[in-house]
Amino acid sequence: MYLADHTWPALQAELDAASTAIVPLGSTEQHGPHLPLATDHLIAEALATAAADETGIPRTPTVDIGVSPHHRQFPGTLWVDPPAFRQYVESVTRNLAYHGIDRVVYVNAHGGNVSHLREVGRRLHEDGTIYAVEWMWDESIPELVDELFEHNGPHAGPKETAMISHIAPELVDETAVSEARDGGLVDLEESDAVVHGARTYYDAIDNSANGAFGDPTDATAEKGERLFEAATEQLVHLLEWLEAREPEALRPEPRVE
């Protein structure tokens, strides 16, 4: 159920009966020369929608601009500073608590958001407001990702190319997929940006001239469908697990005496 499609009287009974909500989050940032800037938030929203439809759990509108300053050199990339992002997400989550929700799953599709969502969840858990956990789609199905792709890559590679080819194929520039591979960084071990154990890079462009990592030519819509269905299944299982937990089990443990 998508909250924003309903009137407040219609939502009153739904929220009174609900304990869990889904909050999709992504980014608006470069994804190589072949994928749209919307890649991350499209993936997050599609997965959140599929899980909400299957479970009946309410989902919020998508947070579609995230922590992406490391992609700023590429035209069109938008970002917010980490403190602003954390404050915004925390505020939205407290809104849900006000309406009776006591547990939230952040359906996330952008690596730059991960640590900040974990911090927001920690704050909300610590003060007893709500139990919120971050879920990253590809981290829920690592074996399948490894099975499908020889050179995966963390960004604008085959897994994201396959997912968008399944979700929104009209947004993939098929003529630029080979360019993404040839002008990017296919094998992460070939990067020279770690020196004597120190990460000497700060931005994506320091490692990849066109912003792509991995070999996106290995992606197909069929592989994307397999990824999407497997990740949706994992998300549904997580939501069902969370729904089944007693409220007391989600509160912070007391101080050890």
Tab-separated table of C-alpha atoms in Angstrom:
chain	number	residue	atom	x	y	z
A	1	MET	CA	0.000	0.000	0.000
A	2	TYR	CA	1.363	3.370	-1.069
A	3	LEU	CA	0.490	5.963	1.580
A	4	ALA	CA	0.402	8.973	-0.727
A	5	ASP	CA	-2.335	7.500	-2.934
A	6	HIS	CA	-4.901	7.500	-0.122
A	7	THR	CA	-6.968	10.043	1.787
A	8	TRP	CA	-6.395	10.544	5.487
A	9	PRO	CA	-9.744	8.984	6.496
A	10	ALA	CA	-8.869	5.894	4.452
A	11	LEU	CA	-5.445	5.732	6.085
A	12	GLN	CA	-6.698	6.078	9.638
A	13	ALA	CA	-7.839	2.485	9.996
A	14	GLU	CA	-4.900	1.163	7.988
A	15	LEU	CA	-2.319	2.877	10.176
A	16	ASP	CA	-4.133	1.937	13.367
A	17	ALA	CA	-3.720	-1.702	12.331
A	18	ALA	CA	-0.159	-1.380	11.063
A	19	SER	CA	3.077	-1.778	13.004
A	20	THR	CA	5.636	-1.695	10.175
A	21	ALA	CA	6.354	0.739	7.334
A	22	ILE	CA	8.643	0.627	4.308
A	23	VAL	CA	10.757	3.655	3.382
A	24	PRO	CA	12.555	3.397	-0.004
A	25	LEU	CA	15.729	5.435	-0.483
A	26	GLY	CA	18.182	5.895	-3.322
A	27	SER	CA	20.050	8.674	-5.073
A	28	THR	CA	20.127	10.867	-8.160
A	29	GLU	CA	23.656	10.445	-9.420
A	30	GLN	CA	25.724	9.384	-12.393
A	31	HIS	CA	25.635	5.717	-13.289
A	32	GLY	CA	28.095	5.611	-16.151
A	33	PRO	CA	27.319	6.640	-19.728
A	34	HIS	CA	24.572	4.001	-20.118
A	35	LEU	CA	22.298	4.179	-17.063
A	36	PRO	CA	20.005	6.985	-15.858
A	37	LEU	CA	20.781	9.132	-12.839
A	38	ALA	CA	17.589	7.681	-11.343
A	39	THR	CA	19.035	4.149	-11.185
A	40	ASP	CA	19.264	3.791	-7.411
A	41	HIS	CA	15.912	5.292	-6.500
A	42	LEU	CA	14.158	3.402	-9.295
A	43	ILE	CA	15.491	0.119	-7.924
A	44	ALA	CA	14.594	0.980	-4.327
A	45	GLU	CA	11.088	2.100	-5.235
A	46	ALA	CA	10.388	-0.941	-7.414
A	47	LEU	CA	11.500	-3.372	-4.709
A	48	ALA	CA	9.615	-1.507	-1.981
A	49	THR	CA	6.470	-1.430	-4.118
A	50	ALA	CA	6.643	-5.154	-4.874
A	51	ALA	CA	7.096	-6.008	-1.194
A	52	ALA	CA	4.330	-3.615	-0.107
A	53	ASP	CA	1.952	-5.121	-2.663
A	54	GLU	CA	2.728	-8.647	-1.484
A	55	THR	CA	2.512	-7.960	2.248
A	56	GLY	CA	0.037	-5.078	2.483
A	57	ILE	CA	2.579	-3.138	4.555
A	58	PRO	CA	2.419	0.622	3.902
A	59	ARG	CA	5.271	2.308	2.062
A	60	THR	CA	6.168	5.970	1.971
A	61	PRO	CA	7.244	8.124	-0.970
A	62	THR	CA	10.820	7.543	-2.076
A	63	VAL	CA	13.747	9.598	-0.803
A	64	ASP	CA	15.416	10.043	-4.172
A	65	ILE	CA	18.412	12.280	-3.402
A	66	GLY	CA	21.028	10.853	-1.070
A	67	VAL	CA	24.623	11.204	0.066
A	68	SER	CA	26.438	11.359	-3.304
A	69	PRO	CA	29.162	14.042	-3.209
A	70	HIS	CA	31.681	11.434	-4.407
A	71	HIS	CA	29.959	11.539	-7.812
A	72	ARG	CA	29.784	15.332	-8.028
A	73	GLN	CA	32.170	15.722	-10.996
A	74	PHE	CA	29.608	14.125	-13.317
A	75	PRO	CA	26.943	16.510	-14.694
A	76	GLY	CA	23.487	16.181	-13.176
A	77	THR	CA	24.490	14.431	-9.961
A	78	LEU	CA	22.585	15.795	-6.958
A	79	TRP	CA	23.438	15.256	-3.313
A	80	VAL	CA	22.775	16.417	0.211
A	81	ASP	CA	25.336	16.737	2.975
A	82	PRO	CA	25.344	13.802	5.414
A	83	PRO	CA	23.981	15.729	8.435
A	84	ALA	CA	21.066	17.057	6.370
A	85	PHE	CA	20.317	13.571	5.042
A	86	ARG	CA	20.367	12.028	8.514
A	87	GLN	CA	18.168	14.770	9.948
A	88	TYR	CA	15.649	14.460	7.109
A	89	VAL	CA	15.359	10.674	7.315
A	90	GLU	CA	15.164	10.754	11.095
A	91	SER	CA	12.410	13.364	10.958
A	92	VAL	CA	10.378	11.364	8.432
A	93	THR	CA	10.766	8.250	10.585
A	94	ARG	CA	9.603	10.122	13.681
A	95	ASN	CA	6.544	11.181	11.669
A	96	LEU	CA	5.734	7.507	11.177
A	97	ALA	CA	6.156	6.828	14.893
A	98	TYR	CA	3.702	9.658	15.601
A	99	HIS	CA	1.131	7.806	13.494
A	100	GLY	CA	1.621	4.558	15.410
A	101	ILE	CA	4.340	2.797	13.422
A	102	ASP	CA	6.930	1.176	15.695
A	103	ARG	CA	9.227	-0.519	13.148
A	104	VAL	CA	10.621	0.568	9.775
A	105	VAL	CA	12.652	-1.011	6.988
A	106	TYR	CA	14.766	1.401	4.960
A	107	VAL	CA	14.794	-0.174	1.503
A	108	ASN	CA	18.057	1.251	0.272
A	109	ALA	CA	19.761	1.041	-3.139
A	110	HIS	CA	22.666	3.465	-2.687
A	111	GLY	CA	25.879	2.523	-0.921
A	112	GLY	CA	26.560	6.123	0.124
A	113	ASN	CA	23.444	6.070	2.320
A	114	VAL	CA	24.295	2.941	4.294
A	115	SER	CA	26.323	4.281	7.222
A	116	HIS	CA	23.991	7.254	7.653
A	117	LEU	CA	20.875	5.091	7.749
A	118	ARG	CA	22.555	2.875	10.315
A	119	GLU	CA	23.298	5.955	12.419
A	120	VAL	CA	19.691	7.151	12.192
A	121	GLY	CA	18.471	3.703	13.161
A	122	ARG	CA	20.841	3.633	16.130
A	123	ARG	CA	19.596	7.006	17.405
A	124	LEU	CA	15.942	6.018	17.117
A	125	HIS	CA	16.577	2.676	18.793
A	126	GLU	CA	18.604	4.247	21.575
A	127	ASP	CA	15.851	6.655	22.578
A	128	GLY	CA	13.127	4.009	22.207
A	129	THR	CA	11.212	5.851	19.481
A	130	ILE	CA	11.145	3.147	16.813
A	131	TYR	CA	13.063	0.133	15.511
A	132	ALA	CA	14.474	0.958	12.068
A	133	VAL	CA	16.820	-1.222	9.997
A	134	GLU	CA	18.649	-0.578	6.724
A	135	TRP	CA	18.289	-3.186	3.960
A	136	MET	CA	20.509	-3.098	0.853
A	137	TRP	CA	19.102	-5.187	-1.979
A	138	ASP	CA	22.311	-6.676	-3.401
A	139	GLU	CA	23.623	-7.559	0.055
A	140	SER	CA	20.578	-9.800	0.541
A	141	ILE	CA	21.482	-12.016	-2.454
A	142	PRO	CA	25.317	-12.033	-2.735
A	143	GLU	CA	25.538	-15.645	-3.942
A	144	LEU	CA	23.212	-14.995	-6.877
A	145	VAL	CA	25.090	-11.824	-7.847
A	146	ASP	CA	28.369	-13.741	-7.839
A	147	GLU	CA	26.803	-16.561	-9.843
A	148	LEU	CA	25.461	-14.272	-12.566
A	149	PHE	CA	28.409	-11.927	-13.135
A	150	GLU	CA	32.145	-12.508	-13.503
A	151	HIS	CA	33.042	-8.824	-13.082
A	152	ASN	CA	30.345	-7.332	-10.907
A	153	GLY	CA	31.489	-3.909	-9.757
A	154	PRO	CA	29.854	-1.868	-6.991
A	155	HIS	CA	28.455	0.905	-9.198
A	156	ALA	CA	26.956	1.119	-12.704
A	157	GLY	CA	28.086	-2.433	-13.325
A	158	PRO	CA	26.178	-5.502	-14.500
A	159	LYS	CA	23.915	-5.957	-11.470
A	160	GLU	CA	22.487	-2.429	-11.690
A	161	THR	CA	22.400	-2.573	-15.487
A	162	ALA	CA	20.469	-5.840	-15.308
A	163	MET	CA	18.033	-4.454	-12.736
A	164	ILE	CA	17.250	-1.339	-14.779
A	165	SER	CA	17.012	-3.461	-17.925
A	166	HIS	CA	14.229	-5.337	-16.112
A	167	ILE	CA	12.552	-2.401	-14.325
A	168	ALA	CA	12.859	0.380	-16.926
A	169	PRO	CA	14.542	-0.938	-20.095
A	170	GLU	CA	13.678	2.206	-22.039
A	171	LEU	CA	16.117	4.159	-19.831
A	172	VAL	CA	19.164	2.030	-20.670
A	173	ASP	CA	21.336	3.409	-23.461
A	174	GLU	CA	22.279	0.128	-25.124
A	175	THR	CA	24.660	1.915	-27.505
A	176	ALA	CA	26.826	3.027	-24.562
A	177	VAL	CA	27.106	-0.239	-22.607
A	178	SER	CA	30.398	-1.232	-24.260
A	179	GLU	CA	31.672	2.307	-23.722
A	180	ALA	CA	30.835	1.988	-20.027
A	181	ARG	CA	32.971	-1.139	-19.826
A	182	ASP	CA	35.886	0.099	-21.923
A	183	GLY	CA	36.102	3.558	-20.348
A	184	GLY	CA	35.469	2.443	-16.785
A	185	LEU	CA	37.131	0.091	-14.296
A	186	VAL	CA	36.227	-3.529	-15.026
A	187	ASP	CA	38.404	-5.259	-12.442
A	188	LEU	CA	38.636	-3.519	-9.065
A	189	GLU	CA	41.956	-5.233	-8.348
A	190	GLU	CA	43.487	-3.190	-11.176
A	191	SER	CA	42.866	0.066	-9.336
A	192	ASP	CA	46.001	1.841	-8.104
A	193	ALA	CA	44.077	3.958	-5.593
A	194	VAL	CA	45.159	1.973	-2.523
A	195	VAL	CA	48.756	2.704	-1.564
A	196	HIS	CA	50.482	0.830	1.281
A	197	GLY	CA	47.068	0.034	2.751
A	198	ALA	CA	45.722	3.596	2.521
A	199	ARG	CA	42.727	4.511	0.374
A	200	THR	CA	44.054	7.478	-1.572
A	201	TYR	CA	40.804	8.234	-3.418
A	202	TYR	CA	37.752	10.240	-2.421
A	203	ASP	CA	35.647	10.423	-5.592
A	204	ALA	CA	34.394	7.862	-8.082
A	205	ILE	CA	36.226	9.621	-10.888
A	206	ASP	CA	39.530	8.877	-9.150
A	207	ASN	CA	38.961	5.217	-10.018
A	208	SER	CA	36.801	5.328	-13.132
A	209	ALA	CA	36.932	8.011	-15.819
A	210	ASN	CA	33.315	7.472	-16.876
A	211	GLY	CA	31.912	6.447	-13.492
A	212	ALA	CA	31.272	2.771	-14.296
A	213	PHE	CA	32.699	-0.218	-12.422
A	214	GLY	CA	32.549	-3.836	-13.544
A	215	ASP	CA	31.426	-5.216	-16.901
A	216	PRO	CA	27.862	-4.094	-17.734
A	217	THR	CA	27.964	-5.915	-21.090
A	218	ASP	CA	27.292	-9.072	-19.053
A	219	ALA	CA	23.849	-7.789	-18.025
A	220	THR	CA	20.501	-8.878	-19.454
A	221	ALA	CA	16.885	-8.176	-18.563
A	222	GLU	CA	16.456	-11.870	-17.767
A	223	LYS	CA	19.260	-11.711	-15.204
A	224	GLY	CA	17.679	-8.546	-13.834
A	225	GLU	CA	14.390	-10.340	-13.370
A	226	ARG	CA	16.128	-13.094	-11.409
A	227	LEU	CA	17.831	-10.502	-9.196
A	228	PHE	CA	14.603	-8.582	-8.683
A	229	GLU	CA	12.543	-11.621	-7.740
A	230	ALA	CA	15.211	-12.991	-5.392
A	231	ALA	CA	15.730	-9.632	-3.650
A	232	THR	CA	11.976	-9.084	-3.306
A	233	GLU	CA	11.663	-12.495	-1.689
A	234	GLN	CA	14.379	-11.615	0.828
A	235	LEU	CA	12.733	-8.278	1.602
A	236	VAL	CA	9.355	-9.931	2.158
A	237	HIS	CA	10.971	-12.458	4.519
A	238	LEU	CA	12.617	-9.604	6.438
A	239	LEU	CA	9.318	-7.759	6.767
A	240	GLU	CA	7.543	-10.900	7.938
A	241	TRP	CA	10.290	-11.563	10.489
A	242	LEU	CA	10.049	-8.004	11.764
A	243	GLU	CA	6.248	-8.101	11.963
A	244	ALA	CA	6.428	-11.263	14.052
A	245	ARG	CA	8.755	-9.778	16.668
A	246	GLU	CA	7.297	-8.755	20.017
A	247	PRO	CA	7.773	-5.032	20.764
A	248	GLU	CA	9.851	-5.839	23.838
A	249	ALA	CA	12.336	-7.759	21.696
A	250	LEU	CA	12.985	-4.620	19.617
A	251	ARG	CA	13.775	-2.290	22.519
A	252	PRO	CA	17.308	-1.611	23.767
A	253	GLU	CA	18.632	-3.986	26.401
A	254	PRO	CA	18.811	-2.480	29.902
A	255	ARG	CA	22.030	-1.505	31.565
A	256	VAL	CA	23.927	-4.486	32.980
A	257	GLU	CA	23.793	-4.511	36.765
